[in-house]
Short mmCIF file of C-alpha atoms and ligand atoms in Angstrom, two decimals:
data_model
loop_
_atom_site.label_atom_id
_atom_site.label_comp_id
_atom_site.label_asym_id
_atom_site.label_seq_id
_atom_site.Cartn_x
_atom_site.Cartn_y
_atom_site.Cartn_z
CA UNK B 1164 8.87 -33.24 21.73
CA UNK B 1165 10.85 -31.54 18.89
CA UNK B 1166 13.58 -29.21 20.10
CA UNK B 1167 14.52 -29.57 23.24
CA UNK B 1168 13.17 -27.79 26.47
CA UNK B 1169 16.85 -26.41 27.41
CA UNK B 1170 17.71 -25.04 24.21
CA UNK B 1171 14.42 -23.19 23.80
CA UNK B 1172 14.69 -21.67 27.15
CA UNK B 1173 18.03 -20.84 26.83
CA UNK B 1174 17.42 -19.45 22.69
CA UNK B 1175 14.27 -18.00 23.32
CA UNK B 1176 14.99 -14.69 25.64
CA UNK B 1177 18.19 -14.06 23.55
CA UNK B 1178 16.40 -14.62 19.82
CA UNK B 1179 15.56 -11.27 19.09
CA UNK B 1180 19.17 -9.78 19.88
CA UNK B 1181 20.44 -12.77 17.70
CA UNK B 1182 18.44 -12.06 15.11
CA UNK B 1183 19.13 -8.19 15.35
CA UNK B 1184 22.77 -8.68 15.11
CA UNK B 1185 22.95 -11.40 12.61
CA UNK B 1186 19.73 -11.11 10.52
CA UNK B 1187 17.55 -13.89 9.47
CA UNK B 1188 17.86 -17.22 7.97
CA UNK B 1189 20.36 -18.79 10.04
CA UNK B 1190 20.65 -22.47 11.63
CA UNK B 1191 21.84 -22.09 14.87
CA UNK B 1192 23.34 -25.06 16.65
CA UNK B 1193 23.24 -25.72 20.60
CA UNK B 1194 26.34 -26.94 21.98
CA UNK B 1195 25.37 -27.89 25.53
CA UNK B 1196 22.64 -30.43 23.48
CA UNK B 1197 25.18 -31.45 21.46
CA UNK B 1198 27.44 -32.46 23.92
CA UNK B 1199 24.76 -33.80 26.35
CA UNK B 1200 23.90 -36.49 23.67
CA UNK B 1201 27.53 -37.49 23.15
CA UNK B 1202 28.05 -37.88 26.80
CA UNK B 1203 24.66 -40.24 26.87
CA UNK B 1204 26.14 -42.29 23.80
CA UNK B 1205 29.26 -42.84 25.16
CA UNK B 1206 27.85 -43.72 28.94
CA UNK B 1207 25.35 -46.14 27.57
CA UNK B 1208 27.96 -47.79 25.28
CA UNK B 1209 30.89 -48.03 27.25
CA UNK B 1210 29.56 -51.02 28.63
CA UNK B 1211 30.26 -52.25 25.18
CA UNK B 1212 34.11 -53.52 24.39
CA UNK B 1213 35.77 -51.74 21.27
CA UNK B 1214 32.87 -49.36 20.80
CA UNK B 1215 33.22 -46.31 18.52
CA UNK B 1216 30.69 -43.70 17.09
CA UNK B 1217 32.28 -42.33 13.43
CA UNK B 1218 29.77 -38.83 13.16
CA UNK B 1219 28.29 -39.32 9.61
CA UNK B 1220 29.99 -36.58 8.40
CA UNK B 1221 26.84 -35.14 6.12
CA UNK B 1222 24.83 -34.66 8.38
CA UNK B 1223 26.48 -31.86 9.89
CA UNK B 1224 30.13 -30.70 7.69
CA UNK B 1225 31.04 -27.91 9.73
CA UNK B 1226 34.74 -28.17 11.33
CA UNK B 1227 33.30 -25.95 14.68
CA UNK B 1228 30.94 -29.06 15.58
CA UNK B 1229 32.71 -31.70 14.70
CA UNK B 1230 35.99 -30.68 16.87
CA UNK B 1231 33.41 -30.59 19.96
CA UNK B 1232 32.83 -34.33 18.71
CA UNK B 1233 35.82 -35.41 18.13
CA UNK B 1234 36.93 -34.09 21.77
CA UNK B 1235 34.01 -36.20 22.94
CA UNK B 1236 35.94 -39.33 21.52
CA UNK B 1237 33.95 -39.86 17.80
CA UNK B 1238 35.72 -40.20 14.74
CA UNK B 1239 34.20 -39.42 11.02
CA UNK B 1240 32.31 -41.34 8.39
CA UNK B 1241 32.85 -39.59 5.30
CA UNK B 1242 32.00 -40.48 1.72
CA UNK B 1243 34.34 -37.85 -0.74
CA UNK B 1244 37.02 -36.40 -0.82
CA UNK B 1245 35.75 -33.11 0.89
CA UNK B 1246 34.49 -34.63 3.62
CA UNK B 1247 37.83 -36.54 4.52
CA UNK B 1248 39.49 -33.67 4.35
CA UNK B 1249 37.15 -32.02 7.08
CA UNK B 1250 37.87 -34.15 9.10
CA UNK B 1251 41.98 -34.66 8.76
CA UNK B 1252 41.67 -30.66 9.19
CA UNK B 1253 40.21 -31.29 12.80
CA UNK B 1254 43.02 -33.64 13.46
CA UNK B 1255 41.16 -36.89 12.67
CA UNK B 1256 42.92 -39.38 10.96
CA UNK B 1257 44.06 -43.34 10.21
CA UNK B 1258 41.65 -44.90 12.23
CA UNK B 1259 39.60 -41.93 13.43
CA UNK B 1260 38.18 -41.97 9.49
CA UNK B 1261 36.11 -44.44 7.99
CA UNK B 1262 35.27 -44.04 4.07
CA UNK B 1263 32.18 -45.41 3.12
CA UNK B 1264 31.97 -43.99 -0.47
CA UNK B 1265 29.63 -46.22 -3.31
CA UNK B 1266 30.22 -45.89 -7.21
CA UNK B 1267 34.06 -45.18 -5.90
CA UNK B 1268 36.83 -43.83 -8.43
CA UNK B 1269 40.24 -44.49 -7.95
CA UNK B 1270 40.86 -41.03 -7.00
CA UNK B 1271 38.87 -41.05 -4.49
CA UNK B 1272 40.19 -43.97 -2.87
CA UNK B 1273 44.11 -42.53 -3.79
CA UNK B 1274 42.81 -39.39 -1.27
CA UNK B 1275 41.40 -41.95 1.45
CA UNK B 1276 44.31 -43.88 1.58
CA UNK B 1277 46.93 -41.43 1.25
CA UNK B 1278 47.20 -38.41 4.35
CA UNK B 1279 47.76 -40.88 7.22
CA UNK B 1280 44.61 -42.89 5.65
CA UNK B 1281 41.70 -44.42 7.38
CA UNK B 1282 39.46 -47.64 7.44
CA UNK B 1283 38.10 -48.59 3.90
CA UNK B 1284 34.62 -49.67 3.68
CA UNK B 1285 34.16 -51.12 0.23
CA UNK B 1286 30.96 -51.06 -1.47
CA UNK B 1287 31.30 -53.60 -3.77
CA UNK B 1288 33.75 -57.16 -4.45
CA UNK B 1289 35.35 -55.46 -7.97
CA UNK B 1290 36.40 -52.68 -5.97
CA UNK B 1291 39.12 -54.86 -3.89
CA UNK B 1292 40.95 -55.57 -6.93
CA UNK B 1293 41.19 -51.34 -7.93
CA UNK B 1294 42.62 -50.63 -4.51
CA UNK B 1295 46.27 -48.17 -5.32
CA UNK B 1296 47.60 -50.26 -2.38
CA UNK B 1297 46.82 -53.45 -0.01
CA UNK B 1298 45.33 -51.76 2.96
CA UNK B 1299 45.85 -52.73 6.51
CA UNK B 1300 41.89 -53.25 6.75
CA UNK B 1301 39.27 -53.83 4.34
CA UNK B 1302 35.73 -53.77 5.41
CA UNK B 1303 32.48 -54.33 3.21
CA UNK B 1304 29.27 -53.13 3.18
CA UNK B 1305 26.76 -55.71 3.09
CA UNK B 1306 23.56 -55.34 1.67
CA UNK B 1307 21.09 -58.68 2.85
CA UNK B 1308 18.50 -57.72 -0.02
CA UNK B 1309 15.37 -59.88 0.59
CA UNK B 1310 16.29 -60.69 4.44
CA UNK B 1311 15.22 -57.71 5.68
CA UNK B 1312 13.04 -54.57 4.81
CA UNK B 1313 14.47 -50.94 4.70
CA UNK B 1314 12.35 -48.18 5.56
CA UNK B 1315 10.72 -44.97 3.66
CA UNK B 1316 13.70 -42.79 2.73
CA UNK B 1317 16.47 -45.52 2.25
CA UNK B 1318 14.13 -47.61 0.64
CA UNK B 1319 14.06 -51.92 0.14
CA UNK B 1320 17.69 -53.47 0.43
CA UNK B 1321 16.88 -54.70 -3.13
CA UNK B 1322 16.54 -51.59 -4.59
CA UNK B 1323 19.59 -49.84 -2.74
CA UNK B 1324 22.39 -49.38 -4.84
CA UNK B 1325 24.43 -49.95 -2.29
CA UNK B 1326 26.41 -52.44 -0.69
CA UNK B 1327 27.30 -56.81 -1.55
CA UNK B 1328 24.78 -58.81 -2.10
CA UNK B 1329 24.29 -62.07 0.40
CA UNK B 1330 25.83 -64.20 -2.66
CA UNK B 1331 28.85 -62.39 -3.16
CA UNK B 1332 29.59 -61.40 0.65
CA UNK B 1333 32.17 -64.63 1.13
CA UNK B 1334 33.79 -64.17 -1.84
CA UNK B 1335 34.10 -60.53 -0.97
CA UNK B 1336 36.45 -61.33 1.90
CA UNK B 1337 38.13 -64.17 0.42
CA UNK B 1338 39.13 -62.05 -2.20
CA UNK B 1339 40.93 -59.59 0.24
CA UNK B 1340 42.70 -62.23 1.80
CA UNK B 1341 44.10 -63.73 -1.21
CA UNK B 1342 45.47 -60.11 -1.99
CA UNK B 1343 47.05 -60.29 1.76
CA UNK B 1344 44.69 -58.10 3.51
CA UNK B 1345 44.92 -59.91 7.73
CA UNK B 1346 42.52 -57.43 9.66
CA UNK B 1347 38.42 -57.24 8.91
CA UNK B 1348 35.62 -55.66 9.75
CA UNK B 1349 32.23 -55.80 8.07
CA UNK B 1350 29.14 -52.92 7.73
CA UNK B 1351 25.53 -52.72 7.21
CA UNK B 1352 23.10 -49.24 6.69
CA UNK B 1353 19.73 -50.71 6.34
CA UNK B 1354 17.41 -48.14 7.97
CA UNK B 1355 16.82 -43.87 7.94
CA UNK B 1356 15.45 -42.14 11.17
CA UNK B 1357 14.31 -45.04 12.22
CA UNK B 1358 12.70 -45.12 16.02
CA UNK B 1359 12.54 -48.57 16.72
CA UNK B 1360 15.67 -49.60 18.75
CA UNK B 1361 14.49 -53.56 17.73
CA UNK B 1362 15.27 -52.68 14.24
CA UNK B 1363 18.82 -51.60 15.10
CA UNK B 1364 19.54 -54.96 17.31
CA UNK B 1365 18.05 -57.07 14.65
CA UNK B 1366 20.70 -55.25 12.25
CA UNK B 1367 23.72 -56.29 15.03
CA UNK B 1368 22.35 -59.67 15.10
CA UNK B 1369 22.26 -59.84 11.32
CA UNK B 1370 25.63 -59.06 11.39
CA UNK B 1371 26.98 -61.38 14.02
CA UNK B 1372 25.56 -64.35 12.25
CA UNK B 1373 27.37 -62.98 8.91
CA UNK B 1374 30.67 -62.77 11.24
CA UNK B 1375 29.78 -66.87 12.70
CA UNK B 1376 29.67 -67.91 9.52
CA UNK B 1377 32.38 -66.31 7.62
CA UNK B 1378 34.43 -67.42 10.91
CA UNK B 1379 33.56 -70.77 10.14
CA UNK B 1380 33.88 -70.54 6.19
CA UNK B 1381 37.45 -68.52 6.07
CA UNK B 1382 38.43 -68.60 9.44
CA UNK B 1383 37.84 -64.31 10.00
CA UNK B 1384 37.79 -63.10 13.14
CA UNK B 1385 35.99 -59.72 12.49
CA UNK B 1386 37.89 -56.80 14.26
CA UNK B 1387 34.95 -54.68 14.51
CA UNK B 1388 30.71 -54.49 13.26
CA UNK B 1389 29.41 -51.56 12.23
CA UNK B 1390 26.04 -51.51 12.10
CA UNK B 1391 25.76 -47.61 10.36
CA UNK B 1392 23.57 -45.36 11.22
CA UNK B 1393 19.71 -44.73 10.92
CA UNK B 1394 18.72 -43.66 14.87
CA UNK B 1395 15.77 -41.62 14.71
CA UNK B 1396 14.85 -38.29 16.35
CA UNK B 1397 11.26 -37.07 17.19
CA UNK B 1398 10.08 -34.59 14.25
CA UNK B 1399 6.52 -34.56 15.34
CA UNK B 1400 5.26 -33.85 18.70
CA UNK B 1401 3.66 -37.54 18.55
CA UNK B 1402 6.75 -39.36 17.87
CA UNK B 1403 8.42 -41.27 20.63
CA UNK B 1404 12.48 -41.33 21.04
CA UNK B 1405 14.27 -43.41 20.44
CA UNK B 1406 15.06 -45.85 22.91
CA UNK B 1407 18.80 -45.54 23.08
CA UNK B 1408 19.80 -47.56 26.20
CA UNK B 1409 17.33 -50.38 25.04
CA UNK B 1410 19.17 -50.88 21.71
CA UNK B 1411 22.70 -50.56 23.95
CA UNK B 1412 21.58 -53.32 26.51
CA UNK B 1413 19.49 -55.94 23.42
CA UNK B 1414 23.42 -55.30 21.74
CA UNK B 1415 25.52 -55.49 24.40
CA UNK B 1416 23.12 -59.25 25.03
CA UNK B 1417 23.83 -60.59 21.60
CA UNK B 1418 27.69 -59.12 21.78
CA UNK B 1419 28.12 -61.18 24.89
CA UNK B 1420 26.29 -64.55 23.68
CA UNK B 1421 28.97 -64.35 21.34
CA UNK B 1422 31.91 -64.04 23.21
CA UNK B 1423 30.41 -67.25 25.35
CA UNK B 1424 30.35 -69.00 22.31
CA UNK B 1425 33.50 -67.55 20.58
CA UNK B 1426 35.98 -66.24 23.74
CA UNK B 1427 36.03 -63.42 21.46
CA UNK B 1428 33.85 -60.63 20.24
CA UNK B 1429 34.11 -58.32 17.17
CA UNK B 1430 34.06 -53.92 18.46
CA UNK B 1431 30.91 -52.20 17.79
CA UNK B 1432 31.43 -48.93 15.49
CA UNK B 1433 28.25 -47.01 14.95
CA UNK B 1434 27.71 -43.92 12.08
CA UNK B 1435 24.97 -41.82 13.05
CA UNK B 1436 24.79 -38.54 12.37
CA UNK B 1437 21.24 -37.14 12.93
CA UNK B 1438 20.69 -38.48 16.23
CA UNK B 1439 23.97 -36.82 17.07
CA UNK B 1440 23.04 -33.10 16.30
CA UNK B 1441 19.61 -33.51 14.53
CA UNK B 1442 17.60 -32.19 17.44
CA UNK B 1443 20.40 -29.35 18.61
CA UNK B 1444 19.80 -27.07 15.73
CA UNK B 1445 17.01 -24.93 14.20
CA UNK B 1446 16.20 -22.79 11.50
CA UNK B 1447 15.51 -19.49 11.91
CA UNK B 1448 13.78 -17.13 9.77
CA UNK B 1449 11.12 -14.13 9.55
CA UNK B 1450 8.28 -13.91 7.94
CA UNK B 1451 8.26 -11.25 4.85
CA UNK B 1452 5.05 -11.97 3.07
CA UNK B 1453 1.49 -13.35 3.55
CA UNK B 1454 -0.84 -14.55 0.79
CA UNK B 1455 -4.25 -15.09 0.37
CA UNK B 1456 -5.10 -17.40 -2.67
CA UNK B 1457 -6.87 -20.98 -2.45
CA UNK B 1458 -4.99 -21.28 0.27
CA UNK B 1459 -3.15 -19.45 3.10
CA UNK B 1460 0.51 -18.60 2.47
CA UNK B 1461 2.99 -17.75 4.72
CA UNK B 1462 6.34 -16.04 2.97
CA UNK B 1463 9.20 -16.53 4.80
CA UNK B 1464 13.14 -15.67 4.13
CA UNK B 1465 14.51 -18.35 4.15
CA UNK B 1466 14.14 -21.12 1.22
CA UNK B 1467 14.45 -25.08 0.60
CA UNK B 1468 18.12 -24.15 -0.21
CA UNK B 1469 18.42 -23.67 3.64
CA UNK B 1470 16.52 -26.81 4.50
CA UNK B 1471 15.63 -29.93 1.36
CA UNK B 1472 14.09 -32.11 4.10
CA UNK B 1473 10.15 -30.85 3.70
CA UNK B 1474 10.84 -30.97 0.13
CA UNK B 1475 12.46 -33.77 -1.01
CA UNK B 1476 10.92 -36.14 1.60
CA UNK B 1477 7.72 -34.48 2.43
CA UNK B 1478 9.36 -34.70 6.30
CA UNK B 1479 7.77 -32.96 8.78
CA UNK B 1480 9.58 -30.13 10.62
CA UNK B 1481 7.64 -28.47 13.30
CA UNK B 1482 7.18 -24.76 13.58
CA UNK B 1483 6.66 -22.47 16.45
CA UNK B 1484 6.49 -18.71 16.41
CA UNK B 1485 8.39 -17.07 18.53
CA UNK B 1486 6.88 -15.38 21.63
CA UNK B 1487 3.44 -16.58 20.06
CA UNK B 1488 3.49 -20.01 21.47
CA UNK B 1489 0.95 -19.01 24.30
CA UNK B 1490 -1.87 -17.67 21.20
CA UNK B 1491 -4.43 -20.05 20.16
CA UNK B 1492 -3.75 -21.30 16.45
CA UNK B 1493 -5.75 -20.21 13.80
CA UNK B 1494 -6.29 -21.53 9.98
CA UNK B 1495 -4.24 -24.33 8.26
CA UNK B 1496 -1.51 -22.12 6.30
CA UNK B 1497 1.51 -23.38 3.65
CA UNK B 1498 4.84 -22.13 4.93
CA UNK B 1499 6.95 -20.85 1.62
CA UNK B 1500 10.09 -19.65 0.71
CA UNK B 1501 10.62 -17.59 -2.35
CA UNK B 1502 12.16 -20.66 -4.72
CA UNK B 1503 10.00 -21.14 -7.95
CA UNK B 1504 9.36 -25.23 -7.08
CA UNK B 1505 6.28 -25.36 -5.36
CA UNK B 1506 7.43 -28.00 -2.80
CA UNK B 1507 9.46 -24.98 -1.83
CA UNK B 1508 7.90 -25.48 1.82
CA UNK B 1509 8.58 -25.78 5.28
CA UNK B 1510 4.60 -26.65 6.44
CA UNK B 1511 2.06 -27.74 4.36
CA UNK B 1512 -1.50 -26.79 5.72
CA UNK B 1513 -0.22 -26.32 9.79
CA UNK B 1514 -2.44 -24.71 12.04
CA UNK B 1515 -0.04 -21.69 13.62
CA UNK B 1516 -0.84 -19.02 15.98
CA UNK B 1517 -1.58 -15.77 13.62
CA UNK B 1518 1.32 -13.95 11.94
CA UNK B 1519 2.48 -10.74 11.31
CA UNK B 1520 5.11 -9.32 8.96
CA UNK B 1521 8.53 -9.50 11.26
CA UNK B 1522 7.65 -12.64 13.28
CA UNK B 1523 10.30 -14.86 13.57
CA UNK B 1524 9.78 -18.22 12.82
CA UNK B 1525 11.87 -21.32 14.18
CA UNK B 1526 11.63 -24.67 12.20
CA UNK B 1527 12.94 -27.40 14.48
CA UNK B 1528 15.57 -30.20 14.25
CA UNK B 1529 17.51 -28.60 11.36
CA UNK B 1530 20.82 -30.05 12.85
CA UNK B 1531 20.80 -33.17 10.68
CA UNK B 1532 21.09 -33.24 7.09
CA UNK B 1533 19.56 -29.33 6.85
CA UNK B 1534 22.35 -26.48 5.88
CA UNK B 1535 24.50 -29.71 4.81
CA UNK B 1536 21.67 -30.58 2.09
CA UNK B 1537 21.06 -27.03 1.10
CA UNK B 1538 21.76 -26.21 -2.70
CA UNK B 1539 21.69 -23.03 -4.99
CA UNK B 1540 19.48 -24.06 -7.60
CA UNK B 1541 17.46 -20.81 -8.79
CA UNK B 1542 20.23 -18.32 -7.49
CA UNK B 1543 19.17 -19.37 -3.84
CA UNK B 1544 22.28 -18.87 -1.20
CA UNK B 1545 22.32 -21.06 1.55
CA UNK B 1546 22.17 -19.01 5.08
CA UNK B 1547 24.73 -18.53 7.92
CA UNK B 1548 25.42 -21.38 10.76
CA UNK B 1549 25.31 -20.02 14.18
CA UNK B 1550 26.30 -21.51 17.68
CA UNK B 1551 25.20 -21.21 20.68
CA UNK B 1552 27.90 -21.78 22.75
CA UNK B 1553 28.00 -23.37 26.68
CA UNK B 1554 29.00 -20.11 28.03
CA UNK B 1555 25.66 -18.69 26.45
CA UNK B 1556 27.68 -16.80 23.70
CA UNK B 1557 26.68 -17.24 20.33
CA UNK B 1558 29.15 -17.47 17.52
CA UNK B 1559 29.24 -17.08 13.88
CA UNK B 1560 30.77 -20.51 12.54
CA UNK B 1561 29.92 -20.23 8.89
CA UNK B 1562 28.85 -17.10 7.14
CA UNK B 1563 26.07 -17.03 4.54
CA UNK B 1564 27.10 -17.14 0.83
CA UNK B 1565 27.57 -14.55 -1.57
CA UNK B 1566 27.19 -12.96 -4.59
CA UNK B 1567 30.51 -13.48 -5.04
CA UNK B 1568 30.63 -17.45 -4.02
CA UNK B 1569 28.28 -17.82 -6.85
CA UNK B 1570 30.19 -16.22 -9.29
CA UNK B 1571 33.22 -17.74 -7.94
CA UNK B 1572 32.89 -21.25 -10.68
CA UNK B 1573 32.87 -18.98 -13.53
CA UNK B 1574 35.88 -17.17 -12.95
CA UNK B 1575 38.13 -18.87 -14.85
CA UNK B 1576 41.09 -18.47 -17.89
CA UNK B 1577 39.29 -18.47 -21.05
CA UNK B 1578 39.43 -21.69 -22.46
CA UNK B 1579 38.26 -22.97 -25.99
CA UNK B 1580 39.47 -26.06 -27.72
CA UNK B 1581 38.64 -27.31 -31.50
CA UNK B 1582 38.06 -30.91 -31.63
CA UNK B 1583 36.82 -30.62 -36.00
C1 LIG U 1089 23.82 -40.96 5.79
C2 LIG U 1089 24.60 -42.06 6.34
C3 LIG U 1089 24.75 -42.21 7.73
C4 LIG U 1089 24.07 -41.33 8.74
O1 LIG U 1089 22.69 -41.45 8.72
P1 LIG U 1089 21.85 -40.80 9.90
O2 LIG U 1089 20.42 -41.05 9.47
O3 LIG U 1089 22.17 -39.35 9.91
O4 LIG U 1089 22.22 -41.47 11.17
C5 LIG U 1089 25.57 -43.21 8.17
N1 LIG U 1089 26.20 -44.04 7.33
C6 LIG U 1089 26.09 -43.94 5.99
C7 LIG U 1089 26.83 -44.87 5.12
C8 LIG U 1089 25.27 -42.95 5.45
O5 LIG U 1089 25.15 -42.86 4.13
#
């Protein structure tokens, strides 16, 4: 089920003062869910030698959250220079940071190795040579192209920009050791919410044999796998989890055939982000409008600049209105925000209980790659981030933009050049 049962029992009798006080759209975030699932993580890995969890820092780039994670142990995977600089804020940093950036400029990688600096995962064999500096450890993302399939939104290895190729993966490493790089790891993101735990132990095993044979080839012994990150959540009420502590143990198996074999075993570093806060946050909005046309519409205020997901991937979110969850639904209606796209949409024909102008609707799972995606195409401003806190407070932790923030780029010294 989307949205956990704890978080809507504790939301749900204190919604109406939270939306009274801070007015709708706002994600809110639920901090006892959040750290419940890093507890899980860690218990169920543990078992595992050298195992870390860097928090994909897109999915979720607010500094309030990711200090509750990075008390819980996790360090940051970032890709720009914003994002490491989130996370050096919080106190992260050296090997609390990994940087997997792609189509990397030399500024970028100035910023990532400078400030205490972090664990470089390169995308691509030129980049080695473009380094400021020899780094303590070089990692490299591997890309296996035809040896395995990807999944709907990352899309076929051989099509992902991303990564080395199988050909090139040996020189990759060779290339950093003629430079006098000593310590390795190596790094894989194959899959997106993907609910098969298999697929994730087939991606560790993929790895390991990459690790055997550039052991044999070069004589590596990998410090660390990372295997990315991928886990998916339930967005429908027919999904199943994902079987976490299955994809631990069918890892943990193939980690310790390996250390049979080898007397030694690479750590296990793991980048997920929406299984980490996906399901702990939803968006909240009323409804302001309804519309009969060829279809049903139901105008909410919020937009796709709060929430891209429905739009850009046709994903389903699931809906509930509150204190209307006991009413029988009624027709299929489109759930709209005011954006002039018309996969500006949270639902797309979804049978709902009958609305009235007022009702407050929650869209679920908006923890993950929601506010963080939001943009302000057509003047739209993305909303306010909420928490509810352990303690059952809630607390602003971002406010909503402003008129001002988007007049804030175009105040600037006048500047005109003549190049004729
Ligand atoms: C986006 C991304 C992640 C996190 O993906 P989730 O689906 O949120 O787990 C991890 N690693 C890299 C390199 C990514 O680009």
């Amino acid at each position: 089920m989307p949205m956990s049962h704890s978080f809507s029992k504790r939301l749900s009798p204190i919604l109406p003062d939270i939306v009274d006080t801070f007015g709708t759209p706002f994600h809110i975030y639920d901090e006892t869910g959040i750290c419940d699932t890093c507890d899980t993580l860690n218990s169920v890995f543990t078992p595992i030698e050298g195992f870390k969890e860097y928090f994909a820092v897109k999915a979720l780039p607010n500094p309030h959250i990711m200090e509750i994670l990075h008390k819980k142990g996790f360090g940051f995977d970032c890709s720009s220079v914003p994002e490491l600089a989130l996370s050096r804020k919080i106190g992260a940093k050296g090997n609390d940071i990994m940087f997997t950036s792609n189509n990397t400029s030399l500024a970028q990688f100035t910023q990532a190795m400078g400030h205490g600096g972090c664990i470089l995962n390169l995308d691509d064999i030129s980049l080695i040579s473009k380094l400021p500096a020899i780094p303590d450890v070089i990692c490299f993302r591997y890309n296996p192209g035809p040896g395995r399939s990807g999944n709907h939104i990352i899309g076929s290895p051989v099509e992902a920009k991303f990564g080395v190729s199988h050909d090139q993966i040996q020189a990759a490493y060779e290339k950093a050791i003629q430079m006098g790089v000593k310590r390795f790891g190596i790094h894989t993101m194959l899959a997106s919410n993907e609910r098969n735990y298999a697929y994730m132990v087939e991606t560790a095993d993929m790895l390991l044999d990459i690790v055997t044979d550039l052991l044999q080839h070069l004589g590596i012994r990998f410090e660390f796998i990372n295997i990315g990150g991928g886990l998916g959540i339930p967005y429908s009420p027919n999904d199943q989890p994902f079987d976490l502590a299955a994809m631990a143990l069918g890892i943990r198996k193939s980690l310790e055939k390996f250390k049979e074999k080898h007397s030694w075993v690479p750590g296990l570093y793991m980048e997920s982000g929406r299984y980490i806060t996906g399901p702990h946050g939803v968006l909240v909005t009323s409804v302001i409008n309804h519309k009969q046309i060829y279809r049903d519409y139901v105008g909410v205020d919020a937009s796709m600049a709060a929430l891209m997901r429905p739009g850009m991937y046709g994903a389903y979110h699931h809906v509930h209105v509150h204190g209307k969850d006991h009413l029988p639904v009624s027709g299929p209606v489109d759930v709209v925000g005011a954006l002039c796209e018309n996969n500006d949409k949270f639902a797309i024909q979804r049978p709902l209980p009958k609305t009235c102008e007022g009702d407050i609707l929650v869209i679920h799972d908006t923890g993950a790659h929601g506010h963080s995606m939001g943009f302000n195409y057509n003047g739209h401003l993305r909303p306010k981030e909420l928490m509810l806190q352990k303690d059952g407070s809630v607390a602003l932790i971002r406010r909503a933009e402003t008129m001002a923030d988007y007049f804030a780029t175009l105040d600037f010294a006048p500047q005109v050049m003549r190049f004729i």
